[in-house]
Short mmCIF file of C-alpha atoms in Angstrom, two decimals:
data_model
loop_
_atom_site.label_atom_id
_atom_site.label_comp_id
_atom_site.label_asym_id
_atom_site.label_seq_id
_atom_site.Cartn_x
_atom_site.Cartn_y
_atom_site.Cartn_z
CA UNK A 1 -3.02 17.01 45.12
CA UNK A 2 -1.81 19.93 43.00
CA UNK A 3 0.07 18.37 40.15
CA UNK A 4 2.18 21.28 39.56
CA UNK A 5 3.97 20.52 42.85
CA UNK A 6 5.03 17.19 41.75
CA UNK A 7 8.51 18.79 40.56
CA UNK A 8 9.11 19.51 44.19
CA UNK A 9 9.34 15.78 45.07
CA UNK A 10 9.94 13.92 41.81
CA UNK A 11 12.74 14.68 39.42
CA UNK A 12 11.48 15.76 36.07
CA UNK A 13 13.02 15.61 32.64
CA UNK A 14 13.72 18.84 30.71
CA UNK A 15 10.80 20.27 29.37
CA UNK A 16 8.36 18.05 31.48
CA UNK A 17 5.77 19.86 33.32
CA UNK A 18 2.42 19.10 35.03
CA UNK A 19 -0.52 21.13 36.33
CA UNK A 20 -4.09 20.42 37.49
CA UNK A 21 -5.74 18.65 40.41
CA UNK A 22 -5.82 14.84 41.30
CA UNK A 23 -8.31 13.58 43.77
CA UNK A 24 -7.63 9.86 44.67
CA UNK A 25 -9.03 7.49 47.26
CA UNK A 26 -8.33 4.00 46.71
CA UNK A 27 -8.14 0.91 48.88
CA UNK A 28 -6.62 -2.41 47.67
CA UNK A 29 -6.59 -5.08 50.39
CA UNK A 30 -7.09 -8.99 50.41
CA UNK A 31 -5.35 -12.28 49.75
CA UNK A 32 -4.25 -13.18 46.18
CA UNK A 33 -6.03 -16.60 46.67
CA UNK A 34 -9.41 -14.78 46.84
CA UNK A 35 -8.62 -13.40 43.45
CA UNK A 36 -7.46 -16.69 42.12
CA UNK A 37 -10.79 -18.20 43.17
CA UNK A 38 -12.77 -15.25 41.95
CA UNK A 39 -13.93 -14.79 45.52
CA UNK A 40 -14.21 -10.87 44.82
CA UNK A 41 -16.41 -10.45 47.86
CA UNK A 42 -13.41 -11.34 50.11
CA UNK A 43 -11.16 -8.85 48.53
CA UNK A 44 -11.35 -5.29 48.95
CA UNK A 45 -10.67 -2.98 46.03
CA UNK A 46 -12.66 0.19 45.95
CA UNK A 47 -12.39 4.03 45.35
CA UNK A 48 -11.67 6.28 42.61
CA UNK A 49 -9.13 8.61 40.94
CA UNK A 50 -10.19 11.95 39.30
CA UNK A 51 -8.09 14.15 37.25
CA UNK A 52 -9.38 17.71 36.48
CA UNK A 53 -7.86 20.52 34.32
CA UNK A 54 -4.61 18.53 33.95
CA UNK A 55 -1.92 19.81 31.53
CA UNK A 56 1.03 17.80 30.63
CA UNK A 57 4.01 19.04 28.54
CA UNK A 58 7.05 17.02 27.43
CA UNK A 59 9.70 17.54 24.88
CA UNK A 60 8.89 14.07 23.53
CA UNK A 61 5.26 15.23 22.62
CA UNK A 62 4.49 17.60 19.76
CA UNK A 63 1.86 19.30 21.71
CA UNK A 64 0.79 19.46 25.32
CA UNK A 65 -1.93 17.05 26.58
CA UNK A 66 -5.01 18.79 28.24
CA UNK A 67 -7.18 16.39 30.37
CA UNK A 68 -10.44 18.41 31.26
CA UNK A 69 -11.70 15.45 33.29
CA UNK A 70 -10.76 11.65 33.75
CA UNK A 71 -12.38 9.39 36.35
CA UNK A 72 -11.30 5.75 37.18
CA UNK A 73 -13.22 3.62 39.36
CA UNK A 74 -11.94 0.53 41.21
CA UNK A 75 -13.71 -2.78 42.15
CA UNK A 76 -12.34 -6.22 42.56
CA UNK A 77 -13.81 -7.28 39.31
CA UNK A 78 -12.56 -4.35 37.17
CA UNK A 79 -11.15 -0.90 36.63
CA UNK A 80 -13.48 1.36 35.11
CA UNK A 81 -12.66 4.46 32.87
CA UNK A 82 -15.88 6.41 33.60
CA UNK A 83 -14.92 9.24 31.41
CA UNK A 84 -11.91 10.73 29.52
CA UNK A 85 -12.32 14.31 27.93
CA UNK A 86 -9.04 15.46 26.48
CA UNK A 87 -7.39 17.56 23.73
CA UNK A 88 -4.08 17.64 22.25
CA UNK A 89 -3.27 20.48 19.97
CA UNK A 90 -6.29 20.80 17.51
CA UNK A 91 -7.46 17.18 18.37
CA UNK A 92 -10.02 16.11 20.87
CA UNK A 93 -10.57 12.66 22.73
CA UNK A 94 -13.48 11.19 24.49
CA UNK A 95 -12.96 7.63 25.95
CA UNK A 96 -14.65 5.21 28.30
CA UNK A 97 -14.65 1.48 28.96
CA UNK A 98 -13.59 -1.22 31.63
CA UNK A 99 -10.63 -3.26 32.34
CA UNK A 100 -11.51 -6.74 33.72
CA UNK A 101 -9.34 -8.91 35.89
CA UNK A 102 -6.72 -6.11 36.24
CA UNK A 103 -5.47 -7.53 39.68
CA UNK A 104 -4.93 -11.16 38.34
CA UNK A 105 -3.08 -9.52 35.39
CA UNK A 106 -0.84 -7.54 37.61
CA UNK A 107 -0.18 -9.97 40.29
CA UNK A 108 -0.32 -13.38 38.44
CA UNK A 109 0.17 -12.64 34.72
CA UNK A 110 -3.41 -13.86 33.92
CA UNK A 111 -5.57 -12.73 31.07
CA UNK A 112 -6.26 -8.87 30.87
CA UNK A 113 -9.81 -8.07 29.23
CA UNK A 114 -11.05 -4.70 28.18
CA UNK A 115 -13.69 -3.10 26.35
CA UNK A 116 -13.47 0.76 25.29
CA UNK A 117 -15.10 3.22 23.16
CA UNK A 118 -13.27 6.02 21.56
CA UNK A 119 -14.88 9.10 20.10
CA UNK A 120 -13.43 12.41 18.59
CA UNK A 121 -14.79 15.29 16.76
CA UNK A 122 -11.36 16.05 15.07
CA UNK A 123 -8.06 13.99 15.18
CA UNK A 124 -5.10 15.30 13.41
CA UNK A 125 -2.59 12.40 13.22
CA UNK A 126 -0.16 14.81 11.06
CA UNK A 127 0.06 17.21 13.95
CA UNK A 128 0.61 14.44 16.73
CA UNK A 129 3.04 12.28 14.91
CA UNK A 130 6.56 12.57 16.32
CA UNK A 131 9.50 12.47 14.03
CA UNK A 132 12.37 11.09 16.04
CA UNK A 133 16.04 11.75 15.35
CA UNK A 134 18.09 8.86 14.08
CA UNK A 135 20.01 6.98 16.82
CA UNK A 136 23.55 6.07 16.29
CA UNK A 137 24.77 2.63 17.07
CA UNK A 138 28.25 1.20 17.93
CA UNK A 139 30.57 0.12 14.97
CA UNK A 140 30.54 -3.65 16.31
CA UNK A 141 28.92 -6.20 14.15
CA UNK A 142 25.33 -7.06 15.11
CA UNK A 143 22.80 -9.30 13.91
CA UNK A 144 19.18 -8.15 13.36
CA UNK A 145 16.44 -10.05 15.30
CA UNK A 146 14.56 -12.74 13.22
CA UNK A 147 11.65 -12.90 15.70
CA UNK A 148 8.40 -11.55 14.34
CA UNK A 149 6.19 -9.07 16.32
CA UNK A 150 3.86 -11.22 18.49
CA UNK A 151 0.42 -10.35 19.47
CA UNK A 152 0.12 -11.05 23.25
CA UNK A 153 -1.75 -14.19 24.15
CA UNK A 154 -3.08 -12.98 27.40
CA UNK A 155 -4.68 -9.91 26.08
CA UNK A 156 -8.50 -9.75 25.17
CA UNK A 157 -9.23 -6.05 24.14
CA UNK A 158 -12.15 -4.58 22.17
CA UNK A 159 -12.15 -1.04 21.05
CA UNK A 160 -15.03 0.66 19.16
CA UNK A 161 -14.13 3.91 17.49
CA UNK A 162 -16.21 6.85 16.08
CA UNK A 163 -14.08 9.78 14.66
CA UNK A 164 -15.82 12.47 12.78
CA UNK A 165 -12.92 14.03 11.08
CA UNK A 166 -9.50 12.71 10.63
CA UNK A 167 -6.28 14.13 9.15
CA UNK A 168 -3.75 11.38 8.25
CA UNK A 169 -0.86 11.84 5.91
CA UNK A 170 -2.46 14.67 4.08
CA UNK A 171 -5.63 12.72 3.66
CA UNK A 172 -8.93 14.16 4.84
CA UNK A 173 -11.06 11.48 6.19
CA UNK A 174 -14.57 11.77 7.54
CA UNK A 175 -16.97 9.61 9.61
CA UNK A 176 -14.36 6.88 10.49
CA UNK A 177 -16.00 4.03 12.44
CA UNK A 178 -15.05 0.40 13.28
CA UNK A 179 -13.81 -2.05 15.64
CA UNK A 180 -10.29 -3.20 16.68
CA UNK A 181 -9.85 -6.25 18.69
CA UNK A 182 -6.97 -8.21 20.23
CA UNK A 183 -7.73 -11.77 21.23
CA UNK A 184 -6.13 -15.07 21.02
CA UNK A 185 -2.76 -13.86 19.82
CA UNK A 186 -4.70 -12.12 16.87
CA UNK A 187 -5.26 -8.35 16.03
CA UNK A 188 -8.37 -7.90 14.06
CA UNK A 189 -9.78 -4.90 12.13
CA UNK A 190 -13.62 -5.26 11.73
CA UNK A 191 -16.01 -3.35 9.71
CA UNK A 192 -13.89 -0.13 9.47
CA UNK A 193 -15.40 2.34 7.24
CA UNK A 194 -14.69 5.92 6.24
CA UNK A 195 -15.45 8.75 3.78
CA UNK A 196 -12.52 9.76 1.92
CA UNK A 197 -10.80 10.06 -1.56
CA UNK A 198 -14.09 11.52 -2.70
CA UNK A 199 -15.89 8.18 -1.83
CA UNK A 200 -16.31 5.50 0.72
CA UNK A 201 -13.64 3.16 1.90
CA UNK A 202 -14.04 -0.02 3.81
CA UNK A 203 -11.45 -2.11 5.54
CA UNK A 204 -11.29 -5.29 7.47
CA UNK A 205 -8.50 -8.08 8.29
CA UNK A 206 -6.32 -9.56 10.80
CA UNK A 207 -2.71 -10.23 11.92
CA UNK A 208 -2.57 -13.84 13.50
CA UNK A 209 0.47 -14.86 15.34
CA UNK A 210 -0.63 -18.07 16.99
CA UNK A 211 2.13 -19.76 14.93
CA UNK A 212 5.08 -17.77 16.41
CA UNK A 213 7.45 -18.67 13.61
CA UNK A 214 4.97 -17.91 10.71
CA UNK A 215 2.44 -15.26 11.38
CA UNK A 216 -0.52 -14.87 8.97
CA UNK A 217 -2.52 -11.87 7.75
CA UNK A 218 -5.60 -11.62 5.88
CA UNK A 219 -6.85 -8.09 4.53
CA UNK A 220 -9.75 -6.84 2.55
CA UNK A 221 -10.80 -3.45 1.36
CA UNK A 222 -13.85 -2.14 -0.57
CA UNK A 223 -13.81 1.11 -2.50
CA UNK A 224 -16.95 2.77 -3.53
CA UNK A 225 -16.96 5.85 -5.97
CA UNK A 226 -13.27 6.69 -5.14
CA UNK A 227 -11.69 9.61 -7.13
CA UNK A 228 -8.93 7.99 -9.26
CA UNK A 229 -6.56 11.10 -9.04
CA UNK A 230 -6.82 11.28 -5.31
CA UNK A 231 -6.01 7.55 -5.11
CA UNK A 232 -2.93 7.99 -7.12
CA UNK A 233 -1.84 10.99 -5.07
CA UNK A 234 -2.17 9.38 -1.73
CA UNK A 235 -1.10 5.89 -2.59
CA UNK A 236 1.99 5.88 -4.85
CA UNK A 237 1.88 2.18 -5.09
CA UNK A 238 -0.95 2.25 -7.43
CA UNK A 239 0.83 4.71 -9.76
CA UNK A 240 3.91 2.47 -9.45
CA UNK A 241 1.92 -0.58 -10.67
CA UNK A 242 -0.09 1.20 -13.13
CA UNK A 243 1.40 4.64 -14.33
CA UNK A 244 -1.70 5.18 -16.74
CA UNK A 245 -3.61 5.89 -13.63
CA UNK A 246 -2.29 9.69 -13.63
CA UNK A 247 -3.84 10.07 -17.07
CA UNK A 248 -7.18 8.81 -16.00
CA UNK A 249 -10.24 10.83 -14.81
CA UNK A 250 -13.28 9.27 -13.04
CA UNK A 251 -14.42 7.44 -10.13
CA UNK A 252 -13.86 3.57 -9.46
CA UNK A 253 -15.28 0.81 -7.33
CA UNK A 254 -12.84 -1.91 -6.31
CA UNK A 255 -12.68 -4.89 -3.86
CA UNK A 256 -9.83 -6.83 -2.70
CA UNK A 257 -9.23 -9.98 -0.53
CA UNK A 258 -5.61 -11.17 0.31
CA UNK A 259 -4.40 -13.85 2.72
CA UNK A 260 -0.49 -14.66 3.25
CA UNK A 261 1.88 -16.05 5.59
CA UNK A 262 4.56 -13.44 6.69
CA UNK A 263 8.37 -13.39 7.03
CA UNK A 264 9.65 -11.93 10.55
CA UNK A 265 9.90 -8.56 9.14
CA UNK A 266 6.26 -8.76 8.01
CA UNK A 267 6.93 -9.12 4.29
CA UNK A 268 4.39 -11.66 2.64
CA UNK A 269 5.72 -15.06 1.64
CA UNK A 270 4.96 -14.98 -1.86
CA UNK A 271 4.48 -18.65 -2.31
CA UNK A 272 1.69 -18.50 0.17
CA UNK A 273 0.09 -15.33 -0.96
CA UNK A 274 -3.34 -15.47 -2.56
CA UNK A 275 -5.28 -12.36 -3.55
CA UNK A 276 -8.18 -11.66 -5.91
CA UNK A 277 -10.15 -8.39 -6.62
CA UNK A 278 -12.12 -6.36 -8.99
CA UNK A 279 -12.01 -2.76 -10.50
CA UNK A 280 -15.12 -1.25 -12.11
CA UNK A 281 -16.17 2.15 -13.20
CA UNK A 282 -19.25 3.64 -14.79
CA UNK A 283 -17.25 6.18 -16.82
CA UNK A 284 -13.69 7.19 -16.92
CA UNK A 285 -11.72 9.32 -19.38
CA UNK A 286 -8.30 8.77 -20.51
CA UNK A 287 -6.01 11.32 -22.31
CA UNK A 288 -2.26 11.44 -23.39
CA UNK A 289 -1.38 7.97 -22.12
CA UNK A 290 1.96 7.23 -23.50
CA UNK A 291 1.48 3.49 -24.07
CA UNK A 292 -1.77 3.98 -25.94
CA UNK A 293 -0.10 6.66 -28.03
CA UNK A 294 2.49 4.19 -28.93
CA UNK A 295 -0.21 1.73 -30.01
CA UNK A 296 -1.69 4.56 -32.26
CA UNK A 297 1.51 5.09 -33.67
CA UNK A 298 2.20 1.48 -34.56
CA UNK A 299 -1.51 0.65 -35.79
CA UNK A 300 -2.22 4.05 -37.34
CA UNK A 301 -5.61 4.00 -35.61
CA UNK A 302 -6.54 7.46 -34.35
CA UNK A 303 -8.05 8.43 -30.89
CA UNK A 304 -7.19 5.28 -28.91
CA UNK A 305 -5.22 7.31 -26.37
CA UNK A 306 -8.06 9.78 -25.87
CA UNK A 307 -11.20 8.23 -24.99
CA UNK A 308 -14.33 8.16 -22.64
CA UNK A 309 -14.81 4.53 -21.55
CA UNK A 310 -18.20 3.44 -20.04
CA UNK A 311 -19.15 0.67 -17.90
CA UNK A 312 -15.34 -0.57 -17.35
CA UNK A 313 -15.01 -3.71 -15.24
CA UNK A 314 -12.41 -6.25 -14.74
CA UNK A 315 -11.04 -8.76 -12.26
CA UNK A 316 -7.46 -9.39 -11.00
CA UNK A 317 -5.28 -11.65 -8.84
CA UNK A 318 -1.94 -11.41 -7.36
CA UNK A 319 0.60 -14.49 -7.40
CA UNK A 320 4.23 -14.96 -7.80
CA UNK A 321 4.75 -11.35 -7.59
CA UNK A 322 2.55 -10.42 -10.54
CA UNK A 323 -0.77 -8.59 -10.59
CA UNK A 324 -2.62 -10.58 -13.12
CA UNK A 325 -5.56 -8.97 -15.13
CA UNK A 326 -8.44 -11.24 -16.27
CA UNK A 327 -9.64 -10.64 -19.82
CA UNK A 328 -11.87 -7.73 -19.98
CA UNK A 329 -13.83 -5.94 -22.78
CA UNK A 330 -13.37 -2.25 -23.50
CA UNK A 331 -14.41 -0.03 -26.46
CA UNK A 332 -12.01 2.68 -27.88
CA UNK A 333 -14.67 4.52 -29.83
CA UNK A 334 -15.98 2.07 -32.61
CA UNK A 335 -12.92 -0.28 -31.90
CA UNK A 336 -13.88 -3.14 -29.56
CA UNK A 337 -11.01 -4.62 -27.58
CA UNK A 338 -10.30 -7.39 -25.23
CA UNK A 339 -7.32 -6.93 -22.90
CA UNK A 340 -5.51 -9.22 -20.44
CA UNK A 341 -2.05 -9.50 -19.03
CA UNK A 342 0.04 -8.77 -15.98
CA UNK A 343 2.23 -6.15 -14.18
CA UNK A 344 4.97 -7.46 -12.07
CA UNK A 345 6.37 -6.03 -8.73
CA UNK A 346 9.70 -5.66 -10.59
CA UNK A 347 8.19 -3.32 -12.92
CA UNK A 348 7.62 -5.66 -15.99
CA UNK A 349 4.56 -5.87 -18.04
CA UNK A 350 3.28 -8.29 -20.56
CA UNK A 351 -0.26 -7.43 -21.91
CA UNK A 352 -2.30 -8.31 -25.13
CA UNK A 353 -4.96 -6.27 -26.75
CA UNK A 354 -7.22 -8.15 -29.15
CA UNK A 355 -8.82 -5.41 -31.41
CA UNK A 356 -11.69 -5.73 -33.61
CA UNK A 357 -11.12 -2.97 -36.14
CA UNK A 358 -14.14 -1.84 -38.28
CA UNK A 359 -13.12 -1.24 -41.89
CA UNK A 360 -14.41 2.33 -41.50
CA UNK A 361 -11.57 3.03 -38.88
CA UNK A 362 -8.71 1.83 -40.98
CA UNK A 363 -6.77 4.92 -42.49
CA UNK A 364 -8.06 6.02 -45.87
CA UNK A 365 -4.76 5.73 -47.50
CA UNK A 366 -4.39 2.15 -46.25
CA UNK A 367 -7.81 1.33 -47.60
CA UNK A 368 -7.33 2.81 -51.11
CA UNK A 369 -4.04 0.80 -51.50
CA UNK A 370 -5.56 -2.51 -50.49
CA UNK A 371 -8.72 -2.11 -52.49
CA UNK A 372 -6.60 -1.20 -55.54
CA UNK A 373 -4.57 -4.41 -55.15
CA UNK A 374 -7.88 -6.41 -54.50
CA UNK A 375 -9.23 -5.09 -57.75
CA UNK A 376 -6.09 -6.15 -59.49
CA UNK A 377 -6.33 -9.54 -57.89
CA UNK A 378 -9.83 -9.90 -59.13
CA UNK A 379 -8.72 -9.10 -62.59
CA UNK A 380 -6.13 -11.76 -62.55
CA UNK A 381 -8.51 -14.29 -60.96
CA UNK A 382 -12.03 -13.11 -61.77
CA UNK A 383 -13.77 -15.93 -60.02
CA UNK A 384 -12.25 -14.89 -56.65
CA UNK A 385 -14.48 -11.59 -56.37
CA UNK A 386 -12.38 -10.78 -53.09
CA UNK A 387 -13.32 -7.80 -50.89
CA UNK A 388 -11.89 -6.35 -47.74
CA UNK A 389 -14.11 -7.65 -44.66
CA UNK A 390 -16.12 -5.18 -42.52
CA UNK A 391 -13.87 -5.96 -39.51
CA UNK A 392 -10.11 -6.80 -39.13
CA UNK A 393 -8.84 -8.61 -36.06
CA UNK A 394 -5.64 -7.17 -34.72
CA UNK A 395 -3.33 -8.27 -31.90
CA UNK A 396 -1.19 -5.67 -30.17
CA UNK A 397 1.63 -6.87 -27.57
CA UNK A 398 2.90 -4.53 -24.85
CA UNK A 399 5.97 -6.25 -23.35
CA UNK A 400 9.04 -5.13 -21.27
CA UNK A 401 9.81 -2.46 -18.89
CA UNK A 402 6.63 -0.80 -17.35
CA UNK A 403 7.87 2.88 -18.22
CA UNK A 404 9.23 2.15 -21.74
CA UNK A 405 7.40 -1.32 -22.97
CA UNK A 406 7.92 -2.55 -26.50
CA UNK A 407 4.89 -2.31 -28.74
CA UNK A 408 4.27 -4.69 -31.42
CA UNK A 409 1.20 -5.43 -33.89
CA UNK A 410 0.26 -7.89 -36.47
CA UNK A 411 -1.82 -5.46 -38.40
CA UNK A 412 0.00 -6.00 -41.62
CA UNK A 413 -0.41 -9.82 -41.44
CA UNK A 414 -4.19 -9.62 -40.53
CA UNK A 415 -4.63 -7.36 -43.50
CA UNK A 416 -2.98 -9.92 -45.79
CA UNK A 417 -4.90 -12.69 -44.10
CA UNK A 418 -8.27 -10.86 -44.47
CA UNK A 419 -7.72 -10.47 -48.31
CA UNK A 420 -7.68 -14.35 -48.89
CA UNK A 421 -5.44 -16.92 -50.43
CA UNK A 422 -3.52 -14.95 -53.25
CA UNK A 423 -0.95 -16.15 -55.46
CA UNK A 424 2.67 -15.17 -54.36
CA UNK A 425 3.08 -12.26 -56.78
CA UNK A 426 -0.09 -10.58 -55.45
CA UNK A 427 0.68 -11.13 -51.87
CA UNK A 428 4.25 -9.49 -52.69
CA UNK A 429 2.46 -6.63 -54.44
CA UNK A 430 0.06 -5.96 -51.29
CA UNK A 431 3.12 -6.33 -48.90
CA UNK A 432 4.99 -3.73 -50.70
CA UNK A 433 2.17 -1.40 -51.14
CA UNK A 434 1.17 -1.42 -47.38
CA UNK A 435 4.54 -1.90 -46.02
CA UNK A 436 5.25 1.90 -45.01
CA UNK A 437 1.62 2.42 -43.53
CA UNK A 438 1.11 -0.83 -41.48
CA UNK A 439 4.67 -1.43 -40.00
CA UNK A 440 4.07 -3.80 -37.30
CA UNK A 441 7.02 -3.28 -35.08
CA UNK A 442 9.08 -0.26 -33.88
CA UNK A 443 12.26 -2.03 -34.31
CA UNK A 444 11.93 -3.26 -37.93
CA UNK A 445 14.91 -2.02 -40.14
CA UNK A 446 17.43 -1.35 -37.12
CA UNK A 447 20.95 -1.78 -38.63
CA UNK A 448 24.16 -2.76 -36.73
CA UNK A 449 24.85 0.66 -35.56
CA UNK A 450 21.49 0.66 -33.58
CA UNK A 451 22.37 -2.59 -32.07
CA UNK A 452 25.51 -1.05 -30.57
CA UNK A 453 23.38 1.62 -29.27
CA UNK A 454 21.18 -0.96 -27.45
CA UNK A 455 24.46 -2.38 -25.90
CA UNK A 456 25.58 0.92 -24.57
CA UNK A 457 22.11 1.50 -22.96
CA UNK A 458 22.11 -1.84 -21.38
CA UNK A 459 25.60 -1.29 -19.89
CA UNK A 460 24.58 2.03 -18.37
CA UNK A 461 21.57 0.29 -16.69
CA UNK A 462 23.70 -2.70 -15.68
CA UNK A 463 26.20 -0.23 -14.01
CA UNK A 464 23.58 1.83 -12.37
CA UNK A 465 21.86 -1.41 -11.07
CA UNK A 466 25.22 -2.37 -9.24
CA UNK A 467 25.37 0.73 -7.60
CA UNK A 468 21.96 0.80 -6.51
CA UNK A 469 22.08 -2.62 -5.16
CA UNK A 470 25.21 -1.80 -3.13
CA UNK A 471 23.36 1.28 -1.60
CA UNK A 472 20.51 -0.85 -0.69
CA UNK A 473 22.65 -3.49 0.95
CA UNK A 474 24.51 -0.82 2.91
CA UNK A 475 21.31 0.73 4.16
CA UNK A 476 19.97 -2.76 5.10
CA UNK A 477 23.15 -3.52 7.16
CA UNK A 478 22.97 -0.05 8.97
CA UNK A 479 19.17 -0.69 9.59
CA UNK A 480 20.06 -3.99 11.05
CA UNK A 481 22.61 -2.63 13.44
CA UNK A 482 19.90 0.00 14.50
CA UNK A 483 17.39 -2.88 15.38
CA UNK A 484 20.11 -5.07 17.10
CA UNK A 485 21.25 -2.22 19.28
CA UNK A 486 17.56 -1.41 20.28
CA UNK A 487 17.27 -5.06 21.32
CA UNK A 488 20.38 -5.10 23.20
CA UNK A 489 19.08 -1.66 25.06
CA UNK A 490 15.67 -3.34 25.75
CA UNK A 491 17.08 -6.42 27.17
CA UNK A 492 19.45 -4.75 29.42
CA UNK A 493 16.43 -2.67 30.67
CA UNK A 494 14.46 -5.68 31.49
CA UNK A 495 17.46 -7.53 33.17
CA UNK A 496 18.06 -4.43 35.34
CA UNK A 497 14.54 -4.56 36.76
CA UNK A 498 15.34 -7.97 38.38
CA UNK A 499 12.31 -10.02 39.69
CA UNK A 500 10.39 -7.25 41.29
CA UNK A 501 7.06 -7.40 39.29
CA UNK A 502 6.24 -3.74 39.25
CA UNK A 503 9.67 -2.88 38.05
CA UNK A 504 9.59 -5.67 35.60
CA UNK A 505 6.39 -4.50 34.11
CA UNK A 506 7.70 -0.92 33.72
CA UNK A 507 10.79 -2.20 32.29
CA UNK A 508 8.85 -4.38 29.71
CA UNK A 509 6.90 -1.22 28.64
CA UNK A 510 10.23 0.77 28.31
CA UNK A 511 11.66 -2.06 26.26
CA UNK A 512 8.75 -1.98 23.90
CA UNK A 513 9.27 1.73 23.31
CA UNK A 514 13.10 1.19 22.67
CA UNK A 515 12.39 -1.55 20.21
CA UNK A 516 9.66 0.50 18.45
CA UNK A 517 11.93 3.60 18.22
CA UNK A 518 14.70 1.51 16.84
CA UNK A 519 12.38 0.02 14.24
CA UNK A 520 11.21 3.30 13.13
CA UNK A 521 14.88 4.53 12.86
CA UNK A 522 16.00 1.37 10.85
CA UNK A 523 13.01 1.84 8.40
CA UNK A 524 14.03 5.35 7.77
CA UNK A 525 17.42 4.48 6.88
CA UNK A 526 16.13 1.60 4.53
CA UNK A 527 13.75 4.07 2.90
CA UNK A 528 16.64 6.66 2.36
CA UNK A 529 18.74 3.85 0.88
CA UNK A 530 16.02 2.84 -1.42
CA UNK A 531 15.53 6.43 -2.46
CA UNK A 532 19.08 6.94 -3.41
CA UNK A 533 18.91 3.78 -5.14
CA UNK A 534 15.87 4.78 -7.22
CA UNK A 535 17.42 8.02 -8.01
CA UNK A 536 20.68 6.28 -9.44
CA UNK A 537 18.32 4.12 -11.67
CA UNK A 538 16.16 7.26 -12.75
CA UNK A 539 19.33 9.20 -13.83
CA UNK A 540 20.77 6.25 -15.50
CA UNK A 541 17.42 5.75 -17.51
CA UNK A 542 17.43 9.28 -18.44
CA UNK A 543 20.94 8.96 -19.81
CA UNK A 544 19.91 5.92 -21.57
CA UNK A 545 16.94 7.37 -23.33
CA UNK A 546 19.09 10.28 -24.63
CA UNK A 547 20.80 7.69 -26.79
CA UNK A 548 18.43 7.73 -29.83
CA UNK A 549 17.77 4.74 -32.23
CA UNK A 550 18.12 5.53 -35.69
CA UNK A 551 15.49 4.03 -38.42
#
């Protein structure tokens, strides 16, 4: 058959074209009971379908599909894809495999089994992805479906992939290999590995819908020698949780394991979520980090924000909407530190830095003042013979909003404590001498006028939050309408198919596509709403930041 002649017999959609040659010689004949009893020798199913030099063009596809050769072979037991060599744009495909019990699946809705291999030298997902126009819905009130996406229970598929070069969302990925399996109402990703982000990434996990009301997921990754800058560029969530990452250079290793029950919209149920992981690096450099620059200003310790840190390693866990970091050791030059705390999903932080500051690192002016007072104290109480110790323990707190946290320090108290038990007048003298150089908090000395400024800033942010919340709510409502209309169209299509098994099967596939398109459009509406809300909050924060506190 010359496929270019199909348009003479079958109505084509606008922009739809076929060309190429199809050779088909297939015979299906026998009793369904023979299939049910696996008496394949009593059922005749034989032949093959071969496509050669086929070209398919559609307005729904970003590029034409060119099939150099595809061969399907029929038998009572299975349907074999002997070969498939195709291209689409700059991408190439090579696939082979078998589908078992296809007749039982088509005629009796029995389990369908498949085993395939997929290979490609170059796969450009960015070129192949179709951005669909948003669909409008009726103005009538609708209710979004509360049903989760279920993995079919009668599908047992196994796919092994080997992709030499992959482009996805701007990322350059090499040597992607791994296995995808669908079985027992569970979709699993096994031993997936790839070279990207300057290192190696391993992925595994599953989506389990055996409990139809509460699906479960488990997920794990392993990052080896991944470039930190590339990680921040392609995964914005990392920068959202840790803005410091943009000021860090180096490579890191990281592992994560996470399990959770899921809401119908696939959001994790936080009360069931458990996650543990680790981050390590042989050497990283940091420079110009705002938070650490504030720590320098408060403690007057130089060089903390510009460092090369070696043998960095820490563990973390996610629970109750927080990324909790276990205590870890880090050296800021000669200053040893232990750090622990958390970053929350709602952009709040609470970290503690316990510094062990050598006497040699304390500012010279401060040392001279303290030693002068110690000498005076020793003259008053000669038997004390007091000296400033070689190391001063200092606690720094980083608390509040992620982008503008409040920094406090107990440096002053630590210095006073380190000098011993002086009489009250000596303590007062030391306090007055070091007051200007070891001021422990940014907010010390703020007067009533500054309190009023804080109220103004709070009011600006509260009003902006109300606007942002309203925009998000409206976007959610519009997105829910899109999903509901998609469900309505899908159900209508299935109902129209009636009891005819072939029409019903085609209708079910069409319904899946309708629902998928509706979900894409709904997600886009929600994303745009979130973006508008974020812009409002960002502009409000900029406006509030311009109101300066006077010290």
